[in-house]
DNA sequence: TATGAATGAGGATTCATTCAT
DNA sequence: TATGAATGAATCCTCATTCAT
C-alpha cells in the first residue's frame, strides 16, 4: 500500500544485508517488483534514501531514550536505562542499527545530510556523557577514563545487532539485565538497579519487521 | 619496492575506510600511482585481494592468540588472555580488524574463499568457547548464557577498532586491564588476573602501519 | 522503430562480416548510433544476442524445410527438396547462414543456449538422415557411406553462403537445379526430379535484408 | 626444441578451435607454458603470426597441387587431381585448412600481408579455372556456369575439414574417389578417372600433427 | 504514478605490446 | 633468450539518473 514505506523497508533490508555501496537501485526495484524509474517517484536519490533512514533511525533512538530517561535523576539508573535501551534497540532493530552504525561513511563528506546525522549522533551520546559525568561528580561512579568506559559499554550494547536472536537462549530482558550488571561493574557502582524494560517506549521503526521479544524461548518461561 | 605488499597495504586502508564495495580498483591504483592494469599483475581479482587480506588477518589473529595462550591452563587466565589479545589486535590493527569483522558479506556466497574464512573464524572462536566451557565446568565461572556472554565480551573487545586512539587518555594496557576486569566480572570470576601484554607475540600485519602502543600519551608517563 | 530488431539486424551483419569475437558491443552501438548502455536495454548480453540469432535461424530453417517437405514421400524428391531449400537459405540469407554455421564455437561450452542450438541442429539433420536412409532402404539410392555423402552434399549447399551473388551468372533456381542433379548423381539415383522452388515457403529472417532472387541477372531472362 | 615451431603449432590449434579473434596471446603462452613476453621473441605480432601460418598454408597447398598436376594434360585428370588434393589437404590438415579458409577477414584490410594471401589464393584458384576452361574448350566438359561449378566443387572439398575423421567409415581414398565421381558428373564428363592419391606429394605442415590416412578403420581393410 | 528507453560515467577485467633486467 | 612488470586502450557490462510518454 504505502509505496514509500515499502521502498524504505526493502532498502533497509538490502542496505543492512549487503551494505549501501553494494546495493543498486536496480536490485532494490527488483526486490519490490518495480522498475528503476518507479523508485525515483518516491525517493530523491539513493543517498537521500540512506540519509532518510539514518535520520529517522537516530531520531527514533534519541526520542525513545529520552522517553525512558524521563524522571530519572540517579546516574546509576540513567546508565542502566541507557544500556538497556541501546541494547534493546540494537537487538530488536538490527537492520536499522547496523545501517546507523556502519553506513555513516557512505554519506558524502561535507554533505549537509552527513553533518546532520553526525549532530544527531552527538546529541544522543550526550546522554551517556552526562550520565557518566554526573555519576563521577556525585561519587557514585569510579572511572579511570570516561571516554574509554563509555565507548566500551556502547560497543557491548551495539554488538547485539550482530548476534542477538529472539529465539536464542536468553530473553532480551536477560541480556539487558546482564549488560546492566556489567556496566555498573565497569563504573564501580555499588547500586543495584533492576530495570523493567518498557518496550512500548522503544522507537517504532515502521520499515523494520516487528519482532516480539516477550516471546520467551520455548520451555524457558521468564521467571 | 615490494609492490604486492604496497598494494595490499593500500587496499587494506581503502577497504577499511570506504568499504570493499565502495572501493574501486581504479581508486586503488590511483592511490598507488599505478594503472588499473598494473594492479592485476599482482592480484588475481578484487575479491581475491580481499580474501587474501582476510585470510592473513584471521591466521595472524589465531596464531598470535595461540602463542599467548601457550602454557595457560587456568580458565580465568585464558579468558583474560583472550580479552587482552583480541582487544590489542583490534586497537593496534584497526584497519585489518574492521575488514575482518565487516567484510565477510563481500565474499561471494558459496565461494571457497568465503567458506575458508568462516572456518578460520570458527577456529578462533573455539578458543573462547573452550575457555568459557572449562571455566564453567571447573566452577570458576558462573554464566547464565555462554553464547551471550562470549559474544558480548567479544563485541566489547572488537569495538576498540572503532574508537581506540594510541594518543588517547588511556594506554592500551589500561584498556586491556579494564576489559579484563569487566570480563571477569561478567563471568562472576573471583580471580585477580594481572595480564602483562607481550606485544611481541601479537601478529605482524606487514600491510598495516605499525603503531607503537608503548608510547604513553603526552604527560602521562606509564608508571 | 523496432529497436530490438534494428539491433539484431546490425548484430547479424557484424557477426557475419567480422565474426562474433571480433565484434564489440561498442562497434555495434556505433553502427546503430546508440550508446553502449543503450544496447543493454534490449539485450541481455552479447552472447545471449548471438544465441537468439542462432536459435531463430535454426528454427526458421527447420520450419521452412518441414513446410517444403510436406506431402513428399519419395526419397529422391525429399533429397532434392533438402538440397534446394538448404541451398536457397544459404544463398538468400548468407549472413544468418554463416553465423549459424560458424559461430557455434562462440557459445560457452556447457551453456544451455549452446546445448539448445546443438539440439536444434541435430533436429534439422534428422531430415537428411531419414531421407537418405529411406532412399537406401527402398533401393532408390546406392550409397557407400551415408554420413560421408550427407556431409559432402550439405557442405556443397552451405558453401553458397560464401560465394553466391544474386547478380551473378546463374539464377538461384539454376544453382539449385544443378545441385540437385549433382546430389542425385551422388546417391546413384536414376530419378529425374524437377524442383520448383517455392520461395514463399522459405524462412523469413526479419533481421536480414531481403534479396529478391527472382530478379534474373541482366540480359539473362529466366527461360 | 624448436620454439618457433612449437608456437606456430599451438597457435594453429587455438586459431582453428576458437578463432583468431577469440585467441589471446596470453592463452597461447599458457598453452605453451611460456610467458606473454616470451612469445614475442619469436613472433612479431599476433597478426604476423596468423599471416605467417596462412602464407605457409597457401604456399604448401599450391606447391603440393602443382607437384600432383605435373605432367597431366587431360582436363578430366587435372580436375580429378584438384579435387583429390584439395580434399586430402582439408581432410588431413583440418586446422590449417580452417584457418586458411576462415580467417582471411582477420587480416587488417589493406595490409600487405592480406594482399599477399589473397594473391596466393588467386594463384591457387587459377589451377581450377584453367582446368575447367580447358575442359570446356576441348569439349570434354559441359558446364552452364563455370564459376558456380568451381565454387560448388571447391566447397564440397573444403567441407571435409569440418567433418572428416580418419577413424570414420570411409578411407580418405574412398572420399576422394567419391568426390571425383561427383565432380566429373558435375561437369558432364564421360571420363573414367582413377586417381591414385600419392600422399608423399601432399604439403608437409610441420605445425599440424600428422595423421596417417592409410590406416584403414579397424576391420575394414581397403579392398 | 508508473514505465520503457536512453545515457554518460564508471565498474572489473583483459588486451596486445613494450622494455629493463 | 627469457621474464616480470608495466601500460594504454579496449573489453563486456552496470551504475544512478533523467525524461518523454
PDB file of C-alpha atoms in Angstrom, chain D residues 63-206:
ATOM      1  CA  UNK D  63      53.073 -26.340 -54.274  1.00  0.00           C
ATOM      2  CA  UNK D  64      51.595 -29.704 -53.478  1.00  0.00           C
ATOM      3  CA  UNK D  65      48.930 -29.183 -56.085  1.00  0.00           C
ATOM      4  CA  UNK D  66      51.471 -28.286 -58.710  1.00  0.00           C
ATOM      5  CA  UNK D  67      53.537 -31.350 -57.852  1.00  0.00           C
ATOM      6  CA  UNK D  68      50.494 -33.513 -58.289  1.00  0.00           C
ATOM      7  CA  UNK D  69      49.498 -31.859 -61.533  1.00  0.00           C
ATOM      8  CA  UNK D  70      52.926 -32.338 -63.029  1.00  0.00           C
ATOM      9  CA  UNK D  71      52.696 -33.979 -66.420  1.00  0.00           C
ATOM     10  CA  UNK D  72      48.941 -34.047 -66.523  1.00  0.00           C
ATOM     11  CA  UNK D  73      47.365 -32.537 -69.585  1.00  0.00           C
ATOM     12  CA  UNK D  74      43.929 -34.081 -69.688  1.00  0.00           C
ATOM     13  CA  UNK D  75      41.348 -31.711 -68.117  1.00  0.00           C
ATOM     14  CA  UNK D  76      39.428 -34.575 -66.522  1.00  0.00           C
ATOM     15  CA  UNK D  77      42.583 -35.859 -64.937  1.00  0.00           C
ATOM     16  CA  UNK D  78      43.521 -32.382 -63.789  1.00  0.00           C
ATOM     17  CA  UNK D  79      40.096 -31.811 -62.287  1.00  0.00           C
ATOM     18  CA  UNK D  80      40.295 -35.151 -60.563  1.00  0.00           C
ATOM     19  CA  UNK D  81      43.695 -34.240 -59.225  1.00  0.00           C
ATOM     20  CA  UNK D  82      42.486 -30.872 -57.988  1.00  0.00           C
ATOM     21  CA  UNK D  83      39.526 -32.438 -56.233  1.00  0.00           C
ATOM     22  CA  UNK D  84      41.619 -35.160 -54.657  1.00  0.00           C
ATOM     23  CA  UNK D  85      44.380 -32.928 -53.447  1.00  0.00           C
ATOM     24  CA  UNK D  86      42.119 -30.228 -52.072  1.00  0.00           C
ATOM     25  CA  UNK D  87      40.042 -32.841 -50.336  1.00  0.00           C
ATOM     26  CA  UNK D  88      43.065 -34.626 -48.948  1.00  0.00           C
ATOM     27  CA  UNK D  89      44.652 -31.463 -47.637  1.00  0.00           C
ATOM     28  CA  UNK D  90      41.445 -30.407 -45.926  1.00  0.00           C
ATOM     29  CA  UNK D  91      40.886 -33.848 -44.506  1.00  0.00           C
ATOM     30  CA  UNK D  92      44.430 -34.377 -43.268  1.00  0.00           C
ATOM     31  CA  UNK D  93      45.167 -30.817 -42.175  1.00  0.00           C
ATOM     32  CA  UNK D  94      41.849 -29.576 -40.909  1.00  0.00           C
ATOM     33  CA  UNK D  95      43.285 -26.923 -38.609  1.00  0.00           C
ATOM     34  CA  UNK D  96      45.416 -25.312 -41.252  1.00  0.00           C
ATOM     35  CA  UNK D  97      42.576 -25.528 -43.697  1.00  0.00           C
ATOM     36  CA  UNK D  98      40.020 -23.962 -41.410  1.00  0.00           C
ATOM     37  CA  UNK D  99      42.346 -21.104 -40.630  1.00  0.00           C
ATOM     38  CA  UNK D 100      43.199 -20.587 -44.279  1.00  0.00           C
ATOM     39  CA  UNK D 101      39.570 -20.655 -45.298  1.00  0.00           C
ATOM     40  CA  UNK D 102      38.081 -18.705 -42.449  1.00  0.00           C
ATOM     41  CA  UNK D 103      40.499 -16.175 -41.087  1.00  0.00           C
ATOM     42  CA  UNK D 104      41.226 -14.032 -44.072  1.00  0.00           C
ATOM     43  CA  UNK D 105      38.865 -11.477 -42.583  1.00  0.00           C
ATOM     44  CA  UNK D 106      41.119 -11.243 -39.536  1.00  0.00           C
ATOM     45  CA  UNK D 107      43.951  -9.745 -41.527  1.00  0.00           C
ATOM     46  CA  UNK D 108      43.779  -5.984 -41.477  1.00  0.00           C
ATOM     47  CA  UNK D 109      42.140  -4.643 -44.592  1.00  0.00           C
ATOM     48  CA  UNK D 110      44.717  -3.109 -46.816  1.00  0.00           C
ATOM     49  CA  UNK D 111      47.672  -4.705 -45.106  1.00  0.00           C
ATOM     50  CA  UNK D 112      50.304  -6.115 -47.386  1.00  0.00           C
ATOM     51  CA  UNK D 113      50.048  -9.467 -45.672  1.00  0.00           C
ATOM     52  CA  UNK D 114      46.390  -9.632 -46.550  1.00  0.00           C
ATOM     53  CA  UNK D 115      47.008  -8.711 -50.145  1.00  0.00           C
ATOM     54  CA  UNK D 116      49.709 -11.318 -50.355  1.00  0.00           C
ATOM     55  CA  UNK D 117      47.473 -14.071 -49.061  1.00  0.00           C
ATOM     56  CA  UNK D 118      44.744 -13.060 -51.458  1.00  0.00           C
ATOM     57  CA  UNK D 119      47.200 -13.184 -54.310  1.00  0.00           C
ATOM     58  CA  UNK D 120      48.329 -16.639 -53.293  1.00  0.00           C
ATOM     59  CA  UNK D 121      44.761 -17.764 -53.079  1.00  0.00           C
ATOM     60  CA  UNK D 122      44.036 -16.441 -56.527  1.00  0.00           C
ATOM     61  CA  UNK D 123      47.131 -18.190 -57.776  1.00  0.00           C
ATOM     62  CA  UNK D 124      45.805 -21.463 -56.472  1.00  0.00           C
ATOM     63  CA  UNK D 125      42.341 -20.964 -57.880  1.00  0.00           C
ATOM     64  CA  UNK D 126      43.961 -20.376 -61.246  1.00  0.00           C
ATOM     65  CA  UNK D 127      44.576 -24.127 -61.431  1.00  0.00           C
ATOM     66  CA  UNK D 128      40.879 -24.783 -61.143  1.00  0.00           C
ATOM     67  CA  UNK D 129      39.914 -22.086 -63.553  1.00  0.00           C
ATOM     68  CA  UNK D 130      42.284 -23.285 -66.222  1.00  0.00           C
ATOM     69  CA  UNK D 131      41.366 -26.931 -65.812  1.00  0.00           C
ATOM     70  CA  UNK D 132      37.713 -26.110 -66.216  1.00  0.00           C
ATOM     71  CA  UNK D 133      38.363 -23.726 -69.080  1.00  0.00           C
ATOM     72  CA  UNK D 134      40.459 -26.282 -70.927  1.00  0.00           C
ATOM     73  CA  UNK D 135      37.880 -28.955 -70.380  1.00  0.00           C
ATOM     74  CA  UNK D 136      35.187 -26.789 -71.810  1.00  0.00           C
ATOM     75  CA  UNK D 137      37.321 -25.646 -74.683  1.00  0.00           C
ATOM     76  CA  UNK D 138      38.240 -29.197 -75.612  1.00  0.00           C
ATOM     77  CA  UNK D 139      34.613 -30.224 -75.401  1.00  0.00           C
ATOM     78  CA  UNK D 140      35.354 -32.624 -72.570  1.00  0.00           C
ATOM     79  CA  UNK D 141      33.212 -30.719 -70.054  1.00  0.00           C
ATOM     80  CA  UNK D 142      29.776 -29.282 -70.404  1.00  0.00           C
ATOM     81  CA  UNK D 143      29.213 -26.558 -67.813  1.00  0.00           C
ATOM     82  CA  UNK D 144      26.471 -23.956 -67.574  1.00  0.00           C
ATOM     83  CA  UNK D 145      28.200 -21.646 -65.132  1.00  0.00           C
ATOM     84  CA  UNK D 146      31.903 -22.147 -64.653  1.00  0.00           C
ATOM     85  CA  UNK D 147      32.187 -20.069 -61.534  1.00  0.00           C
ATOM     86  CA  UNK D 148      29.246 -21.779 -59.934  1.00  0.00           C
ATOM     87  CA  UNK D 149      30.577 -25.185 -60.742  1.00  0.00           C
ATOM     88  CA  UNK D 150      34.029 -24.414 -59.495  1.00  0.00           C
ATOM     89  CA  UNK D 151      32.874 -22.909 -56.229  1.00  0.00           C
ATOM     90  CA  UNK D 152      30.427 -25.674 -55.567  1.00  0.00           C
ATOM     91  CA  UNK D 153      33.057 -28.332 -56.081  1.00  0.00           C
ATOM     92  CA  UNK D 154      35.572 -26.476 -54.004  1.00  0.00           C
ATOM     93  CA  UNK D 155      33.038 -26.073 -51.209  1.00  0.00           C
ATOM     94  CA  UNK D 156      32.454 -29.781 -51.262  1.00  0.00           C
ATOM     95  CA  UNK D 157      36.175 -30.470 -50.968  1.00  0.00           C
ATOM     96  CA  UNK D 158      36.937 -27.876 -48.310  1.00  0.00           C
ATOM     97  CA  UNK D 159      33.950 -29.028 -46.295  1.00  0.00           C
ATOM     98  CA  UNK D 160      35.893 -32.124 -45.301  1.00  0.00           C
ATOM     99  CA  UNK D 161      37.940 -30.052 -42.855  1.00  0.00           C
ATOM    100  CA  UNK D 162      34.777 -29.782 -40.796  1.00  0.00           C
ATOM    101  CA  UNK D 163      33.723 -33.365 -40.651  1.00  0.00           C
ATOM    102  CA  UNK D 164      36.316 -35.829 -41.928  1.00  0.00           C
ATOM    103  CA  UNK D 165      37.604 -38.189 -39.268  1.00  0.00           C
ATOM    104  CA  UNK D 166      40.452 -40.600 -40.029  1.00  0.00           C
ATOM    105  CA  UNK D 167      38.702 -43.261 -37.999  1.00  0.00           C
ATOM    106  CA  UNK D 168      35.383 -42.835 -39.748  1.00  0.00           C
ATOM    107  CA  UNK D 169      33.573 -45.208 -42.077  1.00  0.00           C
ATOM    108  CA  UNK D 170      35.389 -44.223 -45.225  1.00  0.00           C
ATOM    109  CA  UNK D 171      39.025 -44.153 -46.107  1.00  0.00           C
ATOM    110  CA  UNK D 172      40.377 -40.875 -47.353  1.00  0.00           C
ATOM    111  CA  UNK D 173      40.892 -42.575 -50.691  1.00  0.00           C
ATOM    112  CA  UNK D 174      37.262 -43.517 -50.807  1.00  0.00           C
ATOM    113  CA  UNK D 175      36.206 -39.987 -50.034  1.00  0.00           C
ATOM    114  CA  UNK D 176      38.423 -38.657 -52.787  1.00  0.00           C
ATOM    115  CA  UNK D 177      37.174 -41.233 -55.249  1.00  0.00           C
ATOM    116  CA  UNK D 178      33.608 -40.379 -54.429  1.00  0.00           C
ATOM    117  CA  UNK D 179      34.242 -36.667 -54.810  1.00  0.00           C
ATOM    118  CA  UNK D 180      35.998 -37.209 -58.115  1.00  0.00           C
ATOM    119  CA  UNK D 181      32.994 -39.116 -59.367  1.00  0.00           C
ATOM    120  CA  UNK D 182      30.676 -36.346 -58.265  1.00  0.00           C
ATOM    121  CA  UNK D 183      32.946 -33.718 -59.764  1.00  0.00           C
ATOM    122  CA  UNK D 184      33.122 -35.406 -63.124  1.00  0.00           C
ATOM    123  CA  UNK D 185      29.374 -35.780 -63.108  1.00  0.00           C
ATOM    124  CA  UNK D 186      29.065 -32.107 -62.353  1.00  0.00           C
ATOM    125  CA  UNK D 187      30.970 -31.227 -65.493  1.00  0.00           C
ATOM    126  CA  UNK D 188      29.233 -33.876 -67.569  1.00  0.00           C
ATOM    127  CA  UNK D 189      32.490 -35.587 -68.240  1.00  0.00           C
ATOM    128  CA  UNK D 190      32.298 -39.114 -69.522  1.00  0.00           C
ATOM    129  CA  UNK D 191      35.887 -39.818 -68.483  1.00  0.00           C
ATOM    130  CA  UNK D 192      36.685 -42.573 -66.059  1.00  0.00           C
ATOM    131  CA  UNK D 193      39.499 -41.315 -63.900  1.00  0.00           C
ATOM    132  CA  UNK D 194      41.079 -43.495 -61.284  1.00  0.00           C
ATOM    133  CA  UNK D 195      43.207 -41.350 -59.079  1.00  0.00           C
ATOM    134  CA  UNK D 196      45.950 -42.870 -57.076  1.00  0.00           C
ATOM    135  CA  UNK D 197      46.485 -40.442 -54.246  1.00  0.00           C
ATOM    136  CA  UNK D 198      50.197 -40.043 -53.677  1.00  0.00           C
ATOM    137  CA  UNK D 199      50.328 -38.805 -50.147  1.00  0.00           C
ATOM    138  CA  UNK D 200      54.017 -38.126 -50.277  1.00  0.00           C
ATOM    139  CA  UNK D 201      53.243 -35.222 -52.554  1.00  0.00           C
ATOM    140  CA  UNK D 202      50.968 -33.541 -50.047  1.00  0.00           C
ATOM    141  CA  UNK D 203      52.246 -30.486 -48.252  1.00  0.00           C
ATOM    142  CA  UNK D 204      54.106 -31.052 -45.042  1.00  0.00           C
ATOM    143  CA  UNK D 205      52.717 -28.695 -42.467  1.00  0.00           C
ATOM    144  CA  UNK D 206      55.134 -29.215 -39.618  1.00  0.00           C
TER     145      UNK D 206
END
